[in-house]
mmCIF file of C-alpha atoms and ligand atoms in Angstrom:
data_model
loop_
_atom_site.group_PDB
_atom_site.id
_atom_site.type_symbol
_atom_site.label_atom_id
_atom_site.label_comp_id
_atom_site.label_asym_id
_atom_site.label_seq_id
_atom_site.Cartn_x
_atom_site.Cartn_y
_atom_site.Cartn_z
ATOM 1 C CA UNK A 1 -50.579 -60.736 -10.631
ATOM 2 C CA UNK A 2 -47.455 -60.816 -8.440
ATOM 3 C CA UNK A 3 -45.834 -64.128 -8.605
ATOM 4 C CA UNK A 4 -42.680 -65.615 -8.329
ATOM 5 C CA UNK A 5 -41.414 -65.446 -11.607
ATOM 6 C CA UNK A 6 -39.817 -69.231 -12.277
ATOM 7 C CA UNK A 7 -43.698 -70.209 -11.440
ATOM 8 C CA UNK A 8 -44.649 -67.569 -14.232
ATOM 9 C CA UNK A 9 -42.121 -68.194 -16.602
ATOM 10 C CA UNK A 10 -43.575 -72.122 -17.584
ATOM 11 C CA UNK A 11 -47.358 -70.744 -17.353
ATOM 12 C CA UNK A 12 -46.303 -67.797 -20.017
ATOM 13 C CA UNK A 13 -44.375 -70.333 -22.430
ATOM 14 C CA UNK A 14 -47.572 -72.131 -22.519
ATOM 15 C CA UNK A 15 -49.995 -68.948 -22.991
ATOM 16 C CA UNK A 16 -47.911 -67.316 -25.879
ATOM 17 C CA UNK A 17 -47.444 -70.580 -27.659
ATOM 18 C CA UNK A 18 -44.166 -70.565 -30.102
ATOM 19 C CA UNK A 19 -41.824 -67.947 -31.640
ATOM 20 C CA UNK A 20 -43.420 -65.261 -33.511
ATOM 21 C CA UNK A 21 -40.985 -63.403 -36.079
ATOM 22 C CA UNK A 22 -41.801 -60.165 -37.956
ATOM 23 C CA UNK A 23 -39.448 -58.779 -39.752
ATOM 24 C CA UNK A 24 -35.444 -57.540 -39.276
ATOM 25 C CA UNK A 25 -37.033 -55.778 -36.130
ATOM 26 C CA UNK A 26 -36.804 -59.384 -34.906
ATOM 27 C CA UNK A 27 -33.705 -60.118 -37.125
ATOM 28 C CA UNK A 28 -34.888 -60.648 -40.769
ATOM 29 C CA UNK A 29 -33.663 -58.384 -43.397
ATOM 30 C CA UNK A 30 -36.237 -56.620 -45.297
ATOM 31 C CA UNK A 31 -35.945 -54.912 -48.404
ATOM 32 C CA UNK A 32 -33.892 -51.556 -48.654
ATOM 33 C CA UNK A 33 -34.632 -49.160 -50.865
ATOM 34 C CA UNK A 34 -35.319 -45.366 -51.692
ATOM 35 C CA UNK A 35 -37.712 -43.519 -49.518
ATOM 36 C CA UNK A 36 -41.453 -44.340 -51.384
ATOM 37 C CA UNK A 37 -40.728 -45.929 -53.940
ATOM 38 C CA UNK A 38 -42.197 -47.528 -56.531
ATOM 39 C CA UNK A 39 -41.418 -51.062 -55.319
ATOM 40 C CA UNK A 40 -43.364 -52.227 -52.460
ATOM 41 C CA UNK A 41 -41.907 -52.889 -49.638
ATOM 42 C CA UNK A 42 -42.668 -53.419 -45.804
ATOM 43 C CA UNK A 43 -41.247 -52.255 -42.213
ATOM 44 C CA UNK A 44 -43.256 -53.515 -40.118
ATOM 45 C CA UNK A 45 -45.323 -50.806 -38.067
ATOM 46 C CA UNK A 46 -45.935 -50.877 -34.509
ATOM 47 C CA UNK A 47 -47.062 -48.551 -31.570
ATOM 48 C CA UNK A 48 -46.697 -48.070 -27.698
ATOM 49 C CA UNK A 49 -49.253 -49.837 -26.322
ATOM 50 C CA UNK A 50 -51.315 -49.205 -22.536
ATOM 51 C CA UNK A 51 -52.609 -51.821 -20.739
ATOM 52 C CA UNK A 52 -54.972 -50.357 -18.820
ATOM 53 C CA UNK A 53 -56.539 -48.506 -22.093
ATOM 54 C CA UNK A 54 -56.365 -52.000 -23.789
ATOM 55 C CA UNK A 55 -58.430 -53.251 -20.786
ATOM 56 C CA UNK A 56 -61.253 -50.547 -20.574
ATOM 57 C CA UNK A 57 -61.265 -49.816 -24.418
ATOM 58 C CA UNK A 58 -62.176 -52.443 -27.416
ATOM 59 C CA UNK A 59 -61.841 -49.744 -30.094
ATOM 60 C CA UNK A 60 -58.286 -48.344 -28.775
ATOM 61 C CA UNK A 61 -57.445 -52.743 -28.869
ATOM 62 C CA UNK A 62 -59.011 -53.347 -32.244
ATOM 63 C CA UNK A 63 -57.314 -49.292 -33.861
ATOM 64 C CA UNK A 64 -53.761 -51.534 -32.912
ATOM 65 C CA UNK A 65 -55.020 -54.950 -34.330
ATOM 66 C CA UNK A 66 -55.741 -53.146 -37.422
ATOM 67 C CA UNK A 67 -53.607 -51.144 -38.517
ATOM 68 C CA UNK A 68 -49.902 -52.843 -36.405
ATOM 69 C CA UNK A 69 -47.980 -55.381 -37.278
ATOM 70 C CA UNK A 70 -45.609 -54.909 -34.002
ATOM 71 C CA UNK A 71 -46.199 -53.675 -30.462
ATOM 72 C CA UNK A 72 -44.087 -52.133 -27.656
ATOM 73 C CA UNK A 73 -45.780 -52.356 -23.878
ATOM 74 C CA UNK A 74 -45.453 -48.099 -22.539
ATOM 75 C CA UNK A 75 -45.139 -48.421 -19.490
ATOM 76 C CA UNK A 76 -45.834 -52.945 -18.590
ATOM 77 C CA UNK A 77 -41.951 -53.156 -18.686
ATOM 78 C CA UNK A 78 -40.499 -50.617 -17.114
ATOM 79 C CA UNK A 79 -38.928 -51.026 -13.625
ATOM 80 C CA UNK A 80 -41.914 -49.086 -11.523
ATOM 81 C CA UNK A 81 -44.688 -51.861 -12.492
ATOM 82 C CA UNK A 82 -42.477 -54.622 -12.773
ATOM 83 C CA UNK A 83 -40.692 -54.203 -9.894
ATOM 84 C CA UNK A 84 -42.725 -52.277 -6.715
ATOM 85 C CA UNK A 85 -40.555 -54.070 -4.010
ATOM 86 C CA UNK A 86 -37.280 -56.198 -4.478
ATOM 87 C CA UNK A 87 -38.813 -59.369 -3.967
ATOM 88 C CA UNK A 88 -41.818 -59.266 -6.113
ATOM 89 C CA UNK A 89 -41.836 -58.918 -10.057
ATOM 90 C CA UNK A 90 -45.344 -57.887 -11.432
ATOM 91 C CA UNK A 91 -45.697 -59.247 -15.173
ATOM 92 C CA UNK A 92 -49.511 -58.860 -14.777
ATOM 93 C CA UNK A 93 -49.626 -55.771 -17.130
ATOM 94 C CA UNK A 94 -47.033 -57.000 -19.825
ATOM 95 C CA UNK A 95 -48.535 -60.414 -19.741
ATOM 96 C CA UNK A 96 -52.045 -59.232 -20.582
ATOM 97 C CA UNK A 97 -50.392 -56.589 -23.463
ATOM 98 C CA UNK A 98 -47.880 -59.900 -24.325
ATOM 99 C CA UNK A 99 -51.237 -61.847 -24.324
ATOM 100 C CA UNK A 100 -53.146 -59.780 -26.679
ATOM 101 C CA UNK A 101 -50.372 -59.282 -29.159
ATOM 102 C CA UNK A 102 -50.353 -63.211 -29.310
ATOM 103 C CA UNK A 103 -54.029 -63.176 -30.171
ATOM 104 C CA UNK A 104 -54.038 -60.761 -32.480
ATOM 105 C CA UNK A 105 -50.640 -61.780 -34.486
ATOM 106 C CA UNK A 106 -48.514 -59.077 -33.699
ATOM 107 C CA UNK A 107 -45.054 -59.144 -32.751
ATOM 108 C CA UNK A 108 -43.863 -57.675 -29.455
ATOM 109 C CA UNK A 109 -40.638 -54.967 -28.552
ATOM 110 C CA UNK A 110 -39.324 -54.762 -24.643
ATOM 111 C CA UNK A 111 -38.943 -51.459 -23.336
ATOM 112 C CA UNK A 112 -37.111 -51.067 -21.553
ATOM 113 C CA UNK A 113 -34.170 -53.003 -19.182
ATOM 114 C CA UNK A 114 -31.997 -49.901 -17.810
ATOM 115 C CA UNK A 115 -33.034 -46.237 -17.979
ATOM 116 C CA UNK A 116 -32.984 -43.585 -14.912
ATOM 117 C CA UNK A 117 -36.888 -43.083 -15.676
ATOM 118 C CA UNK A 118 -39.338 -43.860 -12.942
ATOM 119 C CA UNK A 119 -36.744 -46.150 -10.985
ATOM 120 C CA UNK A 120 -38.108 -47.494 -8.010
ATOM 121 C CA UNK A 121 -36.741 -45.401 -4.236
ATOM 122 C CA UNK A 122 -35.817 -49.330 -3.222
ATOM 123 C CA UNK A 123 -33.662 -49.638 -6.625
ATOM 124 C CA UNK A 124 -31.860 -45.741 -6.188
ATOM 125 C CA UNK A 125 -31.078 -46.138 -2.891
ATOM 126 C CA UNK A 126 -28.216 -48.926 -3.852
ATOM 127 C CA UNK A 127 -24.893 -47.728 -3.580
ATOM 128 C CA UNK A 128 -23.108 -50.935 -3.384
ATOM 129 C CA UNK A 129 -21.451 -51.505 -6.654
ATOM 130 C CA UNK A 130 -21.766 -55.190 -5.879
ATOM 131 C CA UNK A 131 -25.253 -55.224 -5.309
ATOM 132 C CA UNK A 132 -26.225 -52.770 -7.976
ATOM 133 C CA UNK A 133 -24.891 -55.656 -10.688
ATOM 134 C CA UNK A 134 -26.367 -58.019 -9.085
ATOM 135 C CA UNK A 135 -29.221 -56.628 -9.212
ATOM 136 C CA UNK A 136 -29.336 -55.230 -12.369
ATOM 137 C CA UNK A 137 -28.473 -58.844 -13.949
ATOM 138 C CA UNK A 138 -30.749 -60.316 -12.259
ATOM 139 C CA UNK A 139 -33.534 -58.704 -13.257
ATOM 140 C CA UNK A 140 -32.417 -58.739 -16.971
ATOM 141 C CA UNK A 141 -32.499 -61.860 -16.851
ATOM 142 C CA UNK A 142 -35.677 -62.683 -15.344
ATOM 143 C CA UNK A 143 -37.395 -60.416 -17.117
ATOM 144 C CA UNK A 144 -36.010 -61.607 -20.892
ATOM 145 C CA UNK A 145 -35.882 -64.630 -20.311
ATOM 146 C CA UNK A 146 -39.516 -64.953 -19.666
ATOM 147 C CA UNK A 147 -40.466 -63.369 -22.873
ATOM 148 C CA UNK A 148 -37.744 -65.489 -24.608
ATOM 149 C CA UNK A 149 -38.152 -66.061 -28.468
ATOM 150 C CA UNK A 150 -41.740 -63.570 -27.969
ATOM 151 C CA UNK A 151 -40.404 -60.864 -27.477
ATOM 152 C CA UNK A 152 -37.530 -60.445 -30.524
ATOM 153 C CA UNK A 153 -36.418 -56.777 -29.438
ATOM 154 C CA UNK A 154 -35.807 -54.984 -26.928
ATOM 155 C CA UNK A 155 -34.038 -51.348 -25.819
ATOM 156 C CA UNK A 156 -31.588 -53.277 -23.098
ATOM 157 C CA UNK A 157 -30.753 -49.181 -22.520
ATOM 158 C CA UNK A 158 -32.588 -45.906 -22.915
ATOM 159 C CA UNK A 159 -31.707 -42.591 -22.608
ATOM 160 C CA UNK A 160 -27.736 -43.278 -21.381
ATOM 161 C CA UNK A 161 -26.938 -39.740 -22.571
ATOM 162 C CA UNK A 162 -27.767 -36.324 -20.160
ATOM 163 C CA UNK A 163 -29.641 -33.925 -21.513
ATOM 164 C CA UNK A 164 -26.649 -31.219 -21.762
ATOM 165 C CA UNK A 165 -23.847 -33.201 -21.769
ATOM 166 C CA UNK A 166 -20.920 -31.741 -21.114
ATOM 167 C CA UNK A 167 -18.772 -33.959 -23.252
ATOM 168 C CA UNK A 168 -19.716 -37.732 -25.483
ATOM 169 C CA UNK A 169 -18.647 -39.668 -22.360
ATOM 170 C CA UNK A 170 -21.011 -38.250 -20.141
ATOM 171 C CA UNK A 171 -23.425 -40.135 -18.861
ATOM 172 C CA UNK A 172 -26.898 -39.859 -16.631
ATOM 173 C CA UNK A 173 -26.186 -39.585 -13.235
ATOM 174 C CA UNK A 174 -28.859 -42.211 -11.570
ATOM 175 C CA UNK A 175 -28.191 -45.183 -9.696
ATOM 176 C CA UNK A 176 -26.504 -47.385 -12.053
ATOM 177 C CA UNK A 177 -23.617 -44.865 -13.230
ATOM 178 C CA UNK A 178 -23.735 -43.929 -9.001
ATOM 179 C CA UNK A 179 -22.601 -47.545 -8.711
ATOM 180 C CA UNK A 180 -21.418 -49.010 -11.533
ATOM 181 C CA UNK A 181 -20.097 -45.412 -13.770
ATOM 182 C CA UNK A 182 -20.414 -46.449 -17.656
ATOM 183 C CA UNK A 183 -19.844 -50.078 -17.313
ATOM 184 C CA UNK A 184 -23.412 -50.455 -16.522
ATOM 185 C CA UNK A 185 -24.507 -50.587 -20.113
ATOM 186 C CA UNK A 186 -22.041 -53.805 -20.920
ATOM 187 C CA UNK A 187 -23.546 -55.675 -18.165
ATOM 188 C CA UNK A 188 -26.798 -55.146 -19.618
ATOM 189 C CA UNK A 189 -26.121 -55.533 -22.841
ATOM 190 C CA UNK A 190 -24.167 -58.723 -21.388
ATOM 191 C CA UNK A 191 -27.216 -59.704 -19.558
ATOM 192 C CA UNK A 192 -29.837 -59.331 -22.094
ATOM 193 C CA UNK A 193 -27.457 -61.363 -24.239
ATOM 194 C CA UNK A 194 -27.180 -64.483 -22.629
ATOM 195 C CA UNK A 195 -30.787 -64.203 -21.357
ATOM 196 C CA UNK A 196 -32.187 -64.473 -24.798
ATOM 197 C CA UNK A 197 -29.105 -64.752 -27.668
ATOM 198 C CA UNK A 198 -31.503 -64.396 -30.662
ATOM 199 C CA UNK A 199 -32.986 -60.992 -28.882
ATOM 200 C CA UNK A 200 -31.950 -57.756 -31.393
ATOM 201 C CA UNK A 201 -30.588 -55.806 -28.750
ATOM 202 C CA UNK A 202 -30.904 -51.768 -29.119
ATOM 203 C CA UNK A 203 -29.560 -48.558 -27.547
ATOM 204 C CA UNK A 204 -31.940 -46.042 -27.679
ATOM 205 C CA UNK A 205 -31.729 -42.383 -27.431
ATOM 206 C CA UNK A 206 -33.756 -39.396 -27.785
ATOM 207 C CA UNK A 207 -33.010 -35.517 -29.004
ATOM 208 C CA UNK A 208 -30.248 -36.371 -31.748
ATOM 209 C CA UNK A 209 -32.282 -34.408 -34.733
ATOM 210 C CA UNK A 210 -31.890 -31.271 -34.382
ATOM 211 C CA UNK A 211 -29.240 -28.602 -35.440
ATOM 212 C CA UNK A 212 -27.004 -27.622 -31.530
ATOM 213 C CA UNK A 213 -24.080 -28.795 -30.042
ATOM 214 C CA UNK A 214 -26.244 -30.113 -27.394
ATOM 215 C CA UNK A 215 -27.737 -32.315 -30.555
ATOM 216 C CA UNK A 216 -24.535 -33.109 -31.566
ATOM 217 C CA UNK A 217 -22.887 -34.343 -28.720
ATOM 218 C CA UNK A 218 -25.263 -36.063 -27.885
ATOM 219 C CA UNK A 219 -24.719 -38.054 -30.857
ATOM 220 C CA UNK A 220 -21.576 -38.354 -30.544
ATOM 221 C CA UNK A 221 -21.858 -39.684 -27.236
ATOM 222 C CA UNK A 222 -24.444 -42.821 -28.599
ATOM 223 C CA UNK A 223 -21.912 -43.478 -31.413
ATOM 224 C CA UNK A 224 -18.839 -44.076 -28.669
ATOM 225 C CA UNK A 225 -21.219 -46.261 -26.446
ATOM 226 C CA UNK A 226 -22.296 -48.473 -29.833
ATOM 227 C CA UNK A 227 -18.558 -48.435 -30.821
ATOM 228 C CA UNK A 228 -17.125 -49.555 -27.376
ATOM 229 C CA UNK A 229 -19.268 -52.455 -27.289
ATOM 230 C CA UNK A 230 -18.788 -53.113 -30.568
ATOM 231 C CA UNK A 231 -14.816 -52.995 -29.901
ATOM 232 C CA UNK A 232 -15.521 -55.392 -26.613
ATOM 233 C CA UNK A 233 -17.145 -58.092 -28.801
ATOM 234 C CA UNK A 234 -20.395 -57.163 -26.527
ATOM 235 C CA UNK A 235 -23.442 -57.764 -28.728
ATOM 236 C CA UNK A 236 -25.841 -54.590 -29.865
ATOM 237 C CA UNK A 237 -27.508 -54.756 -33.370
ATOM 238 C CA UNK A 238 -29.266 -51.445 -33.710
ATOM 239 C CA UNK A 239 -29.618 -47.991 -32.472
ATOM 240 C CA UNK A 240 -33.594 -46.988 -31.440
ATOM 241 C CA UNK A 241 -34.100 -43.733 -32.626
ATOM 242 C CA UNK A 242 -37.158 -42.283 -30.242
ATOM 243 C CA UNK A 243 -37.662 -39.551 -32.673
ATOM 244 C CA UNK A 244 -39.721 -37.349 -30.431
ATOM 245 C CA UNK A 245 -40.162 -34.328 -33.009
ATOM 246 C CA UNK A 246 -40.738 -31.080 -32.412
ATOM 247 C CA UNK A 247 -42.865 -29.372 -34.764
ATOM 248 C CA UNK A 248 -40.748 -25.976 -34.178
ATOM 249 C CA UNK A 249 -37.852 -27.402 -34.267
ATOM 250 C CA UNK A 250 -35.214 -27.320 -37.035
ATOM 251 C CA UNK A 251 -33.689 -31.047 -38.158
ATOM 252 C CA UNK A 252 -30.439 -31.172 -38.655
ATOM 253 C CA UNK A 253 -30.221 -33.395 -42.363
ATOM 254 C CA UNK A 254 -26.848 -33.593 -42.155
ATOM 255 C CA UNK A 255 -26.126 -34.065 -38.772
ATOM 256 C CA UNK A 256 -28.426 -36.977 -38.505
ATOM 257 C CA UNK A 257 -27.321 -38.654 -41.663
ATOM 258 C CA UNK A 258 -23.595 -38.581 -40.995
ATOM 259 C CA UNK A 259 -24.665 -40.232 -37.150
ATOM 260 C CA UNK A 260 -26.491 -42.543 -39.493
ATOM 261 C CA UNK A 261 -23.767 -43.448 -41.737
ATOM 262 C CA UNK A 262 -21.227 -44.033 -38.772
ATOM 263 C CA UNK A 263 -24.245 -46.794 -37.579
ATOM 264 C CA UNK A 264 -24.265 -47.974 -40.852
ATOM 265 C CA UNK A 265 -21.158 -48.619 -41.644
ATOM 266 C CA UNK A 266 -20.755 -50.280 -37.554
ATOM 267 C CA UNK A 267 -23.387 -53.130 -39.171
ATOM 268 C CA UNK A 268 -25.949 -51.697 -37.010
ATOM 269 C CA UNK A 269 -29.638 -51.738 -37.421
ATOM 270 C CA UNK A 270 -31.909 -48.422 -37.371
ATOM 271 C CA UNK A 271 -35.182 -48.601 -35.492
ATOM 272 C CA UNK A 272 -37.313 -44.944 -34.781
ATOM 273 C CA UNK A 273 -39.383 -46.321 -31.856
ATOM 274 C CA UNK A 274 -41.287 -44.088 -29.904
ATOM 275 C CA UNK A 275 -42.298 -41.282 -32.929
ATOM 276 C CA UNK A 276 -44.621 -38.783 -32.325
ATOM 277 C CA UNK A 277 -44.967 -35.347 -33.210
ATOM 278 C CA UNK A 278 -44.853 -32.538 -30.360
ATOM 279 C CA UNK A 279 -47.553 -30.102 -31.174
ATOM 280 C CA UNK A 280 -47.437 -27.568 -28.604
ATOM 281 C CA UNK A 281 -46.249 -24.292 -30.384
ATOM 282 C CA UNK A 282 -48.576 -25.024 -33.322
ATOM 283 C CA UNK A 283 -51.794 -23.251 -34.475
ATOM 284 C CA UNK A 284 -54.927 -23.865 -33.213
ATOM 285 C CA UNK A 285 -56.279 -24.945 -36.688
ATOM 286 C CA UNK A 286 -56.138 -29.084 -36.481
ATOM 287 C CA UNK A 287 -55.791 -29.161 -40.053
ATOM 288 C CA UNK A 288 -53.229 -26.677 -40.377
ATOM 289 C CA UNK A 289 -51.877 -28.494 -37.117
ATOM 290 C CA UNK A 290 -52.042 -32.336 -38.610
ATOM 291 C CA UNK A 291 -50.424 -31.219 -41.796
ATOM 292 C CA UNK A 292 -47.460 -29.497 -40.260
ATOM 293 C CA UNK A 293 -47.060 -32.771 -38.053
ATOM 294 C CA UNK A 294 -47.457 -35.070 -41.036
ATOM 295 C CA UNK A 295 -44.747 -33.116 -42.942
ATOM 296 C CA UNK A 296 -42.284 -32.802 -39.830
ATOM 297 C CA UNK A 297 -42.514 -36.984 -39.455
ATOM 298 C CA UNK A 298 -42.442 -37.179 -43.480
ATOM 299 C CA UNK A 299 -38.923 -34.887 -43.558
ATOM 300 C CA UNK A 300 -37.577 -36.710 -40.358
ATOM 301 C CA UNK A 301 -38.230 -40.740 -42.164
ATOM 302 C CA UNK A 302 -37.233 -39.691 -45.724
ATOM 303 C CA UNK A 303 -33.986 -38.382 -44.055
ATOM 304 C CA UNK A 304 -33.159 -41.589 -42.445
ATOM 305 C CA UNK A 305 -34.397 -43.333 -45.076
ATOM 306 C CA UNK A 306 -31.798 -42.192 -47.720
ATOM 307 C CA UNK A 307 -28.693 -43.277 -45.546
ATOM 308 C CA UNK A 308 -30.478 -46.468 -44.347
ATOM 309 C CA UNK A 309 -34.118 -47.685 -44.446
ATOM 310 C CA UNK A 310 -35.111 -48.547 -40.742
ATOM 311 C CA UNK A 311 -35.943 -52.035 -39.461
ATOM 312 C CA UNK A 312 -39.055 -50.744 -37.918
ATOM 313 C CA UNK A 313 -41.438 -47.733 -37.388
ATOM 314 C CA UNK A 314 -43.051 -47.245 -34.124
ATOM 315 C CA UNK A 315 -45.385 -44.130 -32.589
ATOM 316 C CA UNK A 316 -44.889 -43.784 -29.124
ATOM 317 C CA UNK A 317 -48.891 -44.167 -28.741
ATOM 318 C CA UNK A 318 -51.366 -45.044 -31.883
ATOM 319 C CA UNK A 319 -53.851 -42.814 -31.051
ATOM 320 C CA UNK A 320 -54.029 -38.788 -29.732
ATOM 321 C CA UNK A 321 -56.821 -40.255 -27.441
ATOM 322 C CA UNK A 322 -53.885 -42.005 -25.430
ATOM 323 C CA UNK A 323 -50.359 -39.887 -25.187
ATOM 324 C CA UNK A 324 -47.477 -39.338 -23.179
ATOM 325 C CA UNK A 325 -47.407 -35.887 -24.732
ATOM 326 C CA UNK A 326 -49.549 -33.449 -22.483
ATOM 327 C CA UNK A 327 -48.053 -34.389 -19.351
ATOM 328 C CA UNK A 328 -44.722 -32.169 -20.163
ATOM 329 C CA UNK A 329 -46.187 -30.014 -23.706
ATOM 330 C CA UNK A 330 -49.661 -29.175 -23.184
ATOM 331 C CA UNK A 331 -50.706 -26.072 -24.978
ATOM 332 C CA UNK A 332 -51.654 -22.746 -24.351
ATOM 333 C CA UNK A 333 -54.665 -22.390 -26.250
ATOM 334 C CA UNK A 334 -56.188 -25.099 -24.309
ATOM 335 C CA UNK A 335 -56.946 -27.530 -27.014
ATOM 336 C CA UNK A 336 -56.226 -31.343 -26.844
ATOM 337 C CA UNK A 337 -52.246 -32.020 -28.665
ATOM 338 C CA UNK A 338 -52.761 -34.084 -31.691
ATOM 339 C CA UNK A 339 -49.237 -35.994 -31.782
ATOM 340 C CA UNK A 340 -50.390 -39.156 -32.847
ATOM 341 C CA UNK A 341 -51.284 -41.042 -36.249
ATOM 342 C CA UNK A 342 -54.903 -41.174 -34.861
ATOM 343 C CA UNK A 343 -56.817 -38.625 -33.769
ATOM 344 C CA UNK A 344 -58.822 -39.136 -30.539
ATOM 345 C CA UNK A 345 -61.845 -40.615 -32.058
ATOM 346 C CA UNK A 346 -59.526 -42.818 -33.298
ATOM 347 C CA UNK A 347 -59.471 -41.437 -37.274
ATOM 348 C CA UNK A 348 -56.765 -41.866 -39.784
ATOM 349 C CA UNK A 349 -54.636 -37.708 -39.395
ATOM 350 C CA UNK A 350 -52.176 -37.104 -42.399
ATOM 351 C CA UNK A 351 -49.453 -38.837 -39.960
ATOM 352 C CA UNK A 352 -51.374 -42.047 -40.270
ATOM 353 C CA UNK A 353 -51.050 -41.801 -44.376
ATOM 354 C CA UNK A 354 -46.881 -40.668 -44.423
ATOM 355 C CA UNK A 355 -46.646 -43.620 -41.884
ATOM 356 C CA UNK A 356 -48.664 -46.035 -43.784
ATOM 357 C CA UNK A 357 -46.795 -44.755 -47.566
ATOM 358 C CA UNK A 358 -43.590 -44.876 -45.665
ATOM 359 C CA UNK A 359 -43.424 -48.360 -44.626
ATOM 360 C CA UNK A 360 -45.645 -49.786 -47.270
ATOM 361 C CA UNK A 361 -48.608 -50.988 -44.848
ATOM 362 C CA UNK A 362 -50.909 -48.426 -47.311
ATOM 363 C CA UNK A 363 -53.754 -50.359 -48.610
HETATM 364 C C1 XIL B 1 -43.402 -42.414 -20.844
HETATM 365 C C2 XIL B 1 -44.609 -43.063 -20.937
HETATM 366 O O1 XIL B 1 -45.048 -42.381 -22.163
HETATM 367 C C3 XIL B 1 -45.447 -42.447 -19.954
HETATM 368 O O2 XIL B 1 -46.955 -42.825 -19.839
HETATM 369 C C4 XIL B 1 -44.888 -42.225 -18.655
HETATM 370 O O3 XIL B 1 -45.274 -41.691 -17.358
HETATM 371 C C5 XIL B 1 -43.190 -42.142 -18.823
HETATM 372 O O4 XIL B 1 -42.640 -42.544 -19.791
HETATM 373 N N1 XIL B 1 -39.008 -41.756 -23.952
HETATM 374 C C6 XIL B 1 -39.498 -43.032 -23.329
HETATM 375 C C7 XIL B 1 -40.793 -43.436 -22.785
HETATM 376 O O5 XIL B 1 -38.344 -43.537 -23.719
HETATM 377 O O6 XIL B 1 -40.696 -44.426 -21.684
HETATM 378 C C8 XIL B 1 -41.193 -42.358 -22.607
HETATM 379 O O7 XIL B 1 -42.709 -42.854 -21.998
HETATM 380 C C9 XIL B 1 -41.256 -41.351 -22.873
HETATM 381 C C10 XIL B 1 -40.255 -40.559 -23.506
#
């Protein structure tokens, strides 16, 4: 469905009905307490969802509705899907996911407004700062206001740090940094806040939890961005830890926890936004592999929880049937990757148990 934004907004408001609020991912504080504590607690669990699979695979939809309190479109709100060209917004996939969430009483997160990944060629070709600011802010205004009152939290800026930053100030080179420099970040947060003042605004990043200077530099960079926004009075509410965990990389517990203490001192929330465990280097045997995957996630969640319980935990997909991992991390033994809570037949794996215990959703 490709329509002018103004027509669609009215239609969508009707289709989505009233405001839906789920836990502190949408701003309501949740109970805090030690990991795996006896006292029950509820942290919303959610997963990234693919619109094409949702349309074609009823069992997949049922698994999402059964297990999740939150969804996030895996691709449906990204620029390449929404903005095939400068003139149009194509909300078809995002609207279908929003309608599914609404029907099933689930909350929705938004991912993402400013990200280098897959930017359409027409946008990447912009060279004028004035045009860049207009295109970025008008995109954010249109997209965020369309789902105002329904999408309660947005990954406003995704992956601002380069893979291997030269300094904490280093930013990834793409159209917005080439034209606007570091200012693209406050511009994006301000635009998102103006479009939905109640939305929780998140700075989302990956590869910050491991041992080594590259990861320390990335943590320092994210803290510097958050601090600078806060110093300037620009709304930011949370840091998103993507947590694409590598099963065979060592977690930097101390580094991660001091990073989280800084975030807590800034009074920002923490969300786990894209959890999965990359199993490319693990043994073939499924039981062995699944146990290592679950343990890695448990260690990570425990380390986070000791400092600041996350206000939501989302995995990047719910089932190994639909996962991005093999795009980059195929296994050399030819077996399929097993990074997610449910296997490819939608049966729960040990990772599902870890998440259910952690979030308090275990039955
Ligand atoms: C990935 C999707 O899962 C793929 O289907 C798509 O082709 C590329 O993007 N970090 C992010 C996500 O923030 O947006 C990425 O999603 C995975 C890594």
